[in-house]
Tab-separated table of C-alpha atoms in Angstrom:
chain	number	residue	atom	x	y	z
Z	783	UNK	CA	21.679	-9.427	-11.085
Z	784	UNK	CA	20.493	-10.044	-7.823
Z	785	UNK	CA	18.710	-7.224	-5.918
Z	786	UNK	CA	17.374	-7.201	-2.247
Z	787	UNK	CA	14.476	-5.113	-2.447
Z	788	UNK	CA	13.563	-3.735	1.149
Z	789	UNK	CA	9.818	-3.065	1.229
Z	790	UNK	CA	8.396	-4.649	-1.702
Z	791	UNK	CA	4.967	-5.906	-0.087
Z	792	UNK	CA	4.659	-2.441	0.204
Z	793	UNK	CA	2.073	0.356	-3.044
Z	794	UNK	CA	5.337	1.061	-5.400
Z	795	UNK	CA	8.009	-1.332	-3.512
Z	796	UNK	CA	5.503	-3.998	-4.719
Z	797	UNK	CA	4.782	-2.474	-8.086
Z	798	UNK	CA	8.951	-2.410	-8.961
Z	799	UNK	CA	8.940	-6.140	-7.771
Z	800	UNK	CA	6.283	-7.233	-10.338
Z	801	UNK	CA	7.442	-5.426	-13.534
Z	802	UNK	CA	11.049	-6.419	-12.895
Z	803	UNK	CA	9.856	-10.397	-12.752
Z	804	UNK	CA	7.186	-9.845	-15.496
Z	805	UNK	CA	10.146	-8.406	-17.689
Z	806	UNK	CA	11.229	-10.152	-21.185
Z	807	UNK	CA	15.132	-10.215	-21.915
Z	808	UNK	CA	15.631	-8.743	-17.824
Z	809	UNK	CA	18.884	-9.560	-16.005
Z	810	UNK	CA	17.243	-10.425	-13.011
Z	811	UNK	CA	18.424	-13.825	-11.319
Z	812	UNK	CA	17.432	-13.673	-8.006
Z	813	UNK	CA	15.319	-11.066	-5.730
Z	814	UNK	CA	14.774	-11.204	-2.692
Z	815	UNK	CA	11.977	-9.325	-0.831
Z	816	UNK	CA	12.976	-8.040	2.587
Z	817	UNK	CA	9.777	-6.140	4.568
Z	818	UNK	CA	9.314	-5.988	8.053
Z	819	UNK	CA	5.142	-6.503	6.890
Z	820	UNK	CA	3.659	-3.257	9.193
Z	821	UNK	CA	0.136	-2.546	8.505
Z	822	UNK	CA	0.931	-1.418	5.048
Z	823	UNK	CA	2.725	-4.384	3.740
Z	824	UNK	CA	0.236	-6.693	1.887
Z	825	UNK	CA	2.019	-10.121	1.223
Z	826	UNK	CA	-0.845	-10.153	-1.036
Z	827	UNK	CA	0.444	-7.665	-2.977
Z	828	UNK	CA	3.436	-9.454	-4.506
Z	829	UNK	CA	1.343	-13.037	-4.443
Z	830	UNK	CA	1.857	-13.917	-8.078
Z	831	UNK	CA	6.135	-13.468	-7.545
Z	832	UNK	CA	5.722	-16.295	-5.299
Z	833	UNK	CA	4.945	-18.472	-8.190
Z	834	UNK	CA	8.706	-17.769	-9.484
Z	835	UNK	CA	11.825	-19.406	-8.954
Z	836	UNK	CA	13.945	-16.478	-8.486
Z	837	UNK	CA	11.514	-14.182	-5.837
Z	838	UNK	CA	12.708	-15.075	-2.275
Z	839	UNK	CA	10.562	-13.637	0.492
Z	840	UNK	CA	11.912	-12.549	4.298
Z	841	UNK	CA	9.677	-10.980	6.993
Z	842	UNK	CA	12.590	-9.074	8.789
Z	843	UNK	CA	13.396	-5.083	9.701
Z	844	UNK	CA	15.905	-3.736	7.841
Z	845	UNK	CA	17.847	-2.313	11.084
Z	846	UNK	CA	18.236	-5.768	12.202
Z	847	UNK	CA	21.752	-5.565	10.925
Z	848	UNK	CA	22.606	-8.931	11.275
Z	849	UNK	CA	19.491	-10.672	9.051
Z	850	UNK	CA	20.757	-7.807	6.377
Z	851	UNK	CA	24.245	-8.885	6.184
Z	852	UNK	CA	23.490	-12.697	5.983
Z	853	UNK	CA	21.451	-12.027	2.920
Z	854	UNK	CA	23.881	-10.222	1.231
Z	855	UNK	CA	26.467	-12.180	1.624
Z	856	UNK	CA	24.392	-15.491	1.062
Z	857	UNK	CA	22.366	-14.104	-2.268
Z	858	UNK	CA	25.644	-12.360	-3.369
Z	859	UNK	CA	23.623	-9.667	-4.292
Z	860	UNK	CA	24.558	-6.815	-6.443
Z	861	UNK	CA	21.866	-3.726	-5.324
Z	862	UNK	CA	19.532	-2.937	-2.824
Z	863	UNK	CA	16.258	-0.470	-3.351
Z	864	UNK	CA	14.919	0.592	-1.130
Z	865	UNK	CA	11.479	1.427	-0.584
Z	866	UNK	CA	11.275	0.569	3.436
Z	867	UNK	CA	9.582	3.688	4.798
Z	868	UNK	CA	6.849	4.237	6.852
Z	869	UNK	CA	4.824	7.638	4.333
Z	870	UNK	CA	1.710	8.927	5.884
Z	871	UNK	CA	2.099	12.349	6.700
Z	872	UNK	CA	-1.044	12.362	9.349
Z	873	UNK	CA	0.029	9.177	11.083
Z	874	UNK	CA	3.232	11.125	11.265
Z	875	UNK	CA	2.077	13.779	12.632
Z	876	UNK	CA	-0.194	12.066	15.151
Z	877	UNK	CA	2.984	9.968	16.381
Z	878	UNK	CA	6.722	11.006	14.753
Z	879	UNK	CA	9.029	8.705	17.113
Z	880	UNK	CA	8.220	4.977	14.250
Z	881	UNK	CA	9.116	7.241	11.718
Z	882	UNK	CA	12.859	8.609	13.054
Z	883	UNK	CA	13.083	4.936	13.821
Z	884	UNK	CA	12.372	3.370	10.276
Z	885	UNK	CA	13.554	6.486	8.063
Z	886	UNK	CA	16.170	7.325	9.535
Z	887	UNK	CA	17.757	5.110	12.472
Z	888	UNK	CA	17.035	2.044	10.110
Z	889	UNK	CA	18.273	3.524	6.712
Z	890	UNK	CA	20.874	4.398	8.436
Z	891	UNK	CA	21.549	0.406	9.850
Z	892	UNK	CA	21.174	-0.161	6.313
Z	893	UNK	CA	23.891	1.668	4.705
Z	894	UNK	CA	26.359	0.548	7.438
Z	895	UNK	CA	25.819	-3.121	6.313
Z	896	UNK	CA	25.888	-2.244	2.478
Z	897	UNK	CA	29.528	-0.715	2.911
Z	898	UNK	CA	30.488	-2.947	4.968
Z	899	UNK	CA	29.215	-5.549	2.715
Z	900	UNK	CA	30.815	-3.738	-0.377
Z	901	UNK	CA	34.144	-3.696	0.680
Z	902	UNK	CA	34.716	-7.359	1.017
Z	903	UNK	CA	33.942	-7.187	-3.176
Z	904	UNK	CA	36.303	-7.605	-5.769
Z	905	UNK	CA	37.304	-4.090	-7.963
Z	906	UNK	CA	34.516	-5.308	-10.705
Z	907	UNK	CA	31.828	-6.127	-7.679
Z	908	UNK	CA	32.589	-3.177	-6.222
Z	909	UNK	CA	32.402	-0.775	-9.452
Z	910	UNK	CA	29.113	-2.628	-10.167
Z	911	UNK	CA	27.273	-2.497	-6.829
Z	912	UNK	CA	24.484	0.343	-6.527
Z	913	UNK	CA	21.855	1.445	-3.372
Z	914	UNK	CA	19.193	2.906	-4.634
Z	915	UNK	CA	17.020	5.250	-1.860
Z	916	UNK	CA	13.287	5.670	-2.485
Z	917	UNK	CA	12.488	9.187	-1.195
Z	918	UNK	CA	9.812	12.318	-1.568
Z	919	UNK	CA	9.125	15.715	-3.225
Z	920	UNK	CA	7.670	16.222	0.363
Z	921	UNK	CA	11.500	17.341	1.254
Z	922	UNK	CA	11.360	20.399	-0.327
Z	923	UNK	CA	9.075	22.008	1.766
Z	924	UNK	CA	5.939	24.198	0.032
Z	925	UNK	CA	5.601	25.642	-3.100
Z	926	UNK	CA	4.129	29.337	-3.733
Z	927	UNK	CA	1.045	28.908	-6.980
Z	928	UNK	CA	3.039	30.348	-9.176
Z	929	UNK	CA	6.679	29.368	-8.225
Z	930	UNK	CA	9.076	27.023	-10.945
Z	931	UNK	CA	8.965	23.054	-9.923
Z	932	UNK	CA	11.447	21.954	-7.181
Z	933	UNK	CA	14.514	21.000	-8.910
Z	934	UNK	CA	17.897	18.273	-7.101
Z	935	UNK	CA	19.542	21.876	-6.757
Z	936	UNK	CA	16.432	23.383	-4.999
Z	937	UNK	CA	16.963	23.977	-0.518
Z	938	UNK	CA	15.583	20.755	1.291
Z	939	UNK	CA	12.797	22.676	3.624
Z	940	UNK	CA	10.407	19.397	5.511
Z	941	UNK	CA	6.776	20.434	6.794
Z	942	UNK	CA	5.881	17.306	8.084
Z	943	UNK	CA	7.989	14.632	11.027
Z	944	UNK	CA	7.723	12.099	7.761
Z	945	UNK	CA	9.052	14.654	5.051
Z	946	UNK	CA	11.816	15.758	7.370
Z	947	UNK	CA	12.648	11.937	8.380
Z	948	UNK	CA	12.795	11.136	5.051
Z	949	UNK	CA	15.180	14.242	4.364
Z	950	UNK	CA	17.385	12.703	7.264
Z	951	UNK	CA	17.477	10.121	5.186
Z	952	UNK	CA	18.442	11.613	2.163
Z	953	UNK	CA	21.404	12.792	3.791
Z	954	UNK	CA	22.574	9.850	5.252
Z	955	UNK	CA	22.948	8.828	1.948
Z	956	UNK	CA	24.493	11.196	0.306
Z	957	UNK	CA	27.581	11.222	3.247
Z	958	UNK	CA	27.331	7.713	2.897
Z	959	UNK	CA	28.945	8.636	-1.080
Z	960	UNK	CA	30.665	11.549	0.407
Z	961	UNK	CA	32.940	9.392	3.315
Z	962	UNK	CA	32.898	5.761	2.080
Z	963	UNK	CA	32.293	5.876	-1.888
Z	964	UNK	CA	29.279	3.549	-1.738
Z	965	UNK	CA	28.030	4.111	-5.008
Z	966	UNK	CA	24.457	5.226	-4.022
Z	967	UNK	CA	22.069	6.834	-5.620
Z	968	UNK	CA	18.723	8.775	-5.068
Z	969	UNK	CA	15.999	9.307	-5.965
Z	970	UNK	CA	12.481	11.803	-4.918
Z	971	UNK	CA	9.203	10.967	-6.695
Z	972	UNK	CA	5.589	12.959	-6.296
Z	973	UNK	CA	3.131	12.006	-5.312
Z	974	UNK	CA	2.200	8.354	-6.315
Z	975	UNK	CA	-1.513	6.418	-7.072
Z	976	UNK	CA	-1.958	2.991	-9.128
Z	977	UNK	CA	-3.267	-0.530	-8.081
Z	978	UNK	CA	-2.814	-1.463	-4.319
Z	979	UNK	CA	-2.302	2.006	-2.664
Z	980	UNK	CA	-3.580	1.083	0.618
Z	981	UNK	CA	-6.546	2.871	1.314
Z	982	UNK	CA	-5.720	5.745	3.860
Z	983	UNK	CA	-3.877	7.571	0.716
Z	984	UNK	CA	-6.263	9.999	-1.421
Z	985	UNK	CA	-7.458	8.251	-3.988
Z	986	UNK	CA	-7.866	4.983	-2.782
Z	987	UNK	CA	-9.992	6.341	0.535
Z	988	UNK	CA	-11.585	8.612	-1.484
Z	989	UNK	CA	-13.144	5.572	-3.838
Z	990	UNK	CA	-13.777	3.140	-1.156
Z	991	UNK	CA	-15.133	5.391	1.286
Z	992	UNK	CA	-18.109	6.806	-2.067
Z	993	UNK	CA	-18.589	3.279	-3.381
Z	994	UNK	CA	-19.623	3.042	1.002
Z	995	UNK	CA	-21.786	6.017	0.976
Z	996	UNK	CA	-19.768	7.776	3.539
Z	997	UNK	CA	-18.100	11.008	3.726
Z	998	UNK	CA	-15.199	12.547	0.756
Z	999	UNK	CA	-13.251	14.348	3.533
Z	1000	UNK	CA	-11.590	17.680	2.306
Z	1001	UNK	CA	-9.292	18.573	3.534
Z	1002	UNK	CA	-9.056	23.070	3.806
Z	1003	UNK	CA	-10.640	24.546	1.154
Z	1004	UNK	CA	-9.056	21.481	-1.015
Z	1005	UNK	CA	-7.014	23.581	-3.033
Z	1006	UNK	CA	-3.162	22.341	-2.218
Z	1007	UNK	CA	-1.584	21.210	-5.479
Z	1008	UNK	CA	0.010	17.939	-5.738
Z	1009	UNK	CA	1.820	16.346	-8.954
Z	1010	UNK	CA	0.601	13.102	-9.498
Z	1011	UNK	CA	3.182	10.023	-10.519
Z	1012	UNK	CA	1.129	6.424	-12.131
Z	1013	UNK	CA	2.970	4.649	-10.137
Z	1014	UNK	CA	3.576	2.345	-13.513
Z	1015	UNK	CA	5.552	5.036	-14.785
Z	1016	UNK	CA	7.760	4.819	-11.437
Z	1017	UNK	CA	9.261	1.774	-11.235
Z	1018	UNK	CA	10.452	2.237	-14.911
Z	1019	UNK	CA	11.813	5.489	-13.891
Z	1020	UNK	CA	13.722	3.659	-10.909
Z	1021	UNK	CA	15.014	0.607	-12.676
Z	1022	UNK	CA	16.678	2.914	-15.383
Z	1023	UNK	CA	17.802	5.462	-12.878
Z	1024	UNK	CA	19.033	1.727	-11.226
Z	1025	UNK	CA	20.852	0.493	-13.975
Z	1026	UNK	CA	21.605	3.798	-15.604
Z	1027	UNK	CA	22.094	6.324	-13.133
Z	1028	UNK	CA	25.331	8.406	-12.264
Z	1029	UNK	CA	26.486	6.964	-9.012
Z	1030	UNK	CA	26.389	10.283	-6.270
Z	1031	UNK	CA	23.832	11.773	-8.543
Z	1032	UNK	CA	20.194	12.540	-6.568
Z	1033	UNK	CA	17.228	12.524	-9.513
Z	1034	UNK	CA	13.157	13.780	-9.552
Z	1035	UNK	CA	11.039	11.761	-10.873
Z	1036	UNK	CA	7.419	13.663	-11.605
Z	1037	UNK	CA	4.172	12.634	-13.400
Z	1038	UNK	CA	3.413	16.240	-14.981
Z	1039	UNK	CA	0.387	16.472	-14.062
Z	1040	UNK	CA	-0.275	19.273	-11.176
Z	1041	UNK	CA	-4.113	18.619	-10.145
Z	1042	UNK	CA	-5.253	20.130	-6.939
Z	1043	UNK	CA	-7.041	17.511	-3.838
Z	1044	UNK	CA	-10.515	19.602	-5.045
Z	1045	UNK	CA	-10.057	18.074	-8.189
Z	1046	UNK	CA	-9.047	14.848	-7.752
Z	1047	UNK	CA	-11.389	13.668	-5.571
Z	1048	UNK	CA	-13.929	15.558	-7.957
Z	1049	UNK	CA	-11.988	13.731	-10.500
Z	1050	UNK	CA	-13.252	10.346	-9.482
Z	1051	UNK	CA	-16.850	11.666	-8.288
Z	1052	UNK	CA	-17.358	11.846	-12.197
Z	1053	UNK	CA	-15.416	8.598	-13.109
Z	1054	UNK	CA	-17.783	6.370	-10.242
Z	1055	UNK	CA	-21.042	8.422	-11.064
Z	1056	UNK	CA	-20.307	6.689	-15.115
Z	1057	UNK	CA	-18.542	3.367	-13.619
Z	1058	UNK	CA	-20.879	2.697	-10.692
Z	1059	UNK	CA	-23.380	4.798	-9.717
Z	1060	UNK	CA	-24.973	5.545	-6.568
Z	1061	UNK	CA	-29.046	3.910	-6.336
Z	1062	UNK	CA	-30.185	6.890	-5.911
Z	1063	UNK	CA	-29.003	8.513	-8.889
Z	1064	UNK	CA	-27.576	11.265	-7.791
Z	1065	UNK	CA	-23.700	12.053	-7.786
Z	1066	UNK	CA	-20.668	10.838	-5.793
Z	1067	UNK	CA	-20.194	15.043	-5.072
Z	1068	UNK	CA	-22.741	14.933	-2.603
Z	1069	UNK	CA	-20.499	12.977	-0.324
Z	1070	UNK	CA	-17.850	16.019	-0.345
Z	1071	UNK	CA	-17.597	17.025	3.031
Z	1072	UNK	CA	-14.648	20.050	4.145
Z	1073	UNK	CA	-13.073	19.150	7.015
Z	1074	UNK	CA	-10.319	21.323	9.496
Z	1075	UNK	CA	-7.093	21.488	7.304
Z	1076	UNK	CA	-4.631	19.737	8.510
Z	1077	UNK	CA	-1.131	21.410	10.487
Z	1078	UNK	CA	1.709	22.534	8.406
Z	1079	UNK	CA	-0.223	21.061	5.041
Z	1080	UNK	CA	1.986	21.797	1.828
Z	1081	UNK	CA	0.082	24.140	-0.542
Z	1082	UNK	CA	2.072	23.330	-3.562
Z	1083	UNK	CA	4.550	19.939	-4.859
Z	1084	UNK	CA	6.056	20.362	-8.673
Z	1085	UNK	CA	9.080	18.396	-9.198
Z	1086	UNK	CA	10.889	19.085	-12.177
Z	1087	UNK	CA	12.034	15.073	-13.900
Z	1088	UNK	CA	14.504	17.190	-16.664
Z	1089	UNK	CA	17.791	16.240	-15.533
Z	1090	UNK	CA	16.681	12.375	-15.891
Z	1091	UNK	CA	14.583	12.649	-19.416
Z	1092	UNK	CA	17.985	14.766	-20.414
Z	1093	UNK	CA	20.300	11.886	-18.891
Z	1094	UNK	CA	18.761	9.137	-19.098
Z	1095	UNK	CA	15.667	9.247	-21.228
Z	1096	UNK	CA	12.718	8.398	-18.944
Z	1097	UNK	CA	9.866	10.216	-19.533
Z	1098	UNK	CA	5.323	9.326	-17.755
Z	1099	UNK	CA	4.118	7.632	-20.471
Z	1100	UNK	CA	0.826	7.835	-18.770
Z	1101	UNK	CA	-2.074	10.526	-18.908
Z	1102	UNK	CA	-3.669	11.639	-15.382
Z	1103	UNK	CA	-7.044	10.998	-17.468
Z	1104	UNK	CA	-5.812	7.229	-17.651
Z	1105	UNK	CA	-4.273	6.569	-14.961
Z	1106	UNK	CA	-7.029	7.681	-12.711
Z	1107	UNK	CA	-9.000	6.382	-14.613
Z	1108	UNK	CA	-7.323	2.600	-14.693
Z	1109	UNK	CA	-6.396	2.445	-10.628
Z	1110	UNK	CA	-10.552	3.839	-10.165
Z	1111	UNK	CA	-11.548	-0.025	-12.793
Z	1112	UNK	CA	-8.127	-1.516	-10.071
Z	1113	UNK	CA	-10.658	-0.840	-6.714
Z	1114	UNK	CA	-13.984	-1.238	-8.592
Z	1115	UNK	CA	-13.007	-5.109	-9.334
Z	1116	UNK	CA	-10.853	-5.676	-6.363
Z	1117	UNK	CA	-13.314	-5.194	-3.927
Z	1118	UNK	CA	-11.898	-8.089	-2.052
Z	1119	UNK	CA	-8.607	-6.783	-2.183
Z	1120	UNK	CA	-9.891	-3.748	-0.522
Z	1121	UNK	CA	-12.477	-5.566	2.401
Z	1122	UNK	CA	-9.770	-7.671	4.072
Z	1123	UNK	CA	-8.039	-4.259	4.678
Z	1124	UNK	CA	-10.760	-2.295	5.684
Z	1125	UNK	CA	-12.252	-5.311	7.802
Z	1126	UNK	CA	-9.610	-5.498	9.701
Z	1127	UNK	CA	-9.694	-8.978	8.372
Z	1128	UNK	CA	-5.972	-8.298	6.847
Z	1129	UNK	CA	-4.458	-6.555	10.108
Z	1130	UNK	CA	-5.837	-10.044	11.774
Z	1131	UNK	CA	-4.403	-12.077	9.109
Z	1132	UNK	CA	-0.935	-10.290	9.297
Z	1133	UNK	CA	-0.245	-10.182	12.734
Z	1134	UNK	CA	-1.485	-13.543	14.011
Z	1135	UNK	CA	1.239	-14.548	11.535
Z	1136	UNK	CA	4.119	-12.272	12.792
Z	1137	UNK	CA	3.053	-13.305	16.332
């Protein structure tokens, strides 16, 4: 199998790449990582991959149809795994347009090139080709406290520009299956966490702020509930869907771990109290600071992944407690990685390399 992975220098994409290259007995022949290297795309996330002869990195945009077409044909790609996206809700509230350009227009152009490429393959190759689109449970909107979790039949009701852009992309992917018979698969996943996550997201932000003595900002009352999925489990689910999923189908991927934001922050504080205590002996919880809630903040996400478990036999293997412990340990031991991002050194290097 020859894979084109888009956005592979990001958090989830890089985990997928590292996992695939490390897997024994893998059918992987070639893995091409196409990444634009925006602020959250870090080449250090896949530094080990560069040593593997099967790996190839290309800096570029999924919206560059000429470049994508060249890669598909030159590398005889068998499957596209599309991680490339703008993903942060707060950023989408500040400036929605980049989310439309990448998540909607970029996905459309990628689909167009994939369709044209697939049409030129032999019948056997067309049957084997796959386009796997990575999306989010945020497209479903917000759940009431006692409501059943999202299923694949839950109506789409996005409440942020980010979620709306991903919902639009999901619809485009489905339309290319219905209109052109492009063999697509879509996954809608719950909140990911784990090593290498960019420090604007809740868990790494709280870990690093705590260690630096900064406030731990919690929106509103902190009772917004999320279903947490460890990134290694997510990457395994994606591989399962890519190889065994039914073409044209959507699969939800959840972590079976609902926790409020405040509970997550308090658990992080407790873990850091044990692993790296404050010099004054007080709890990191002292740094928790409640701030004004953000506009349209979804109250609860919960993801029913019974379809994935029933059809493909997947379920998460990492509990939230063990996953969070591993995540805290990673950030404690990878302070250099964190410092390059939080001090701006990494951003300056990236901009210099691509200018």
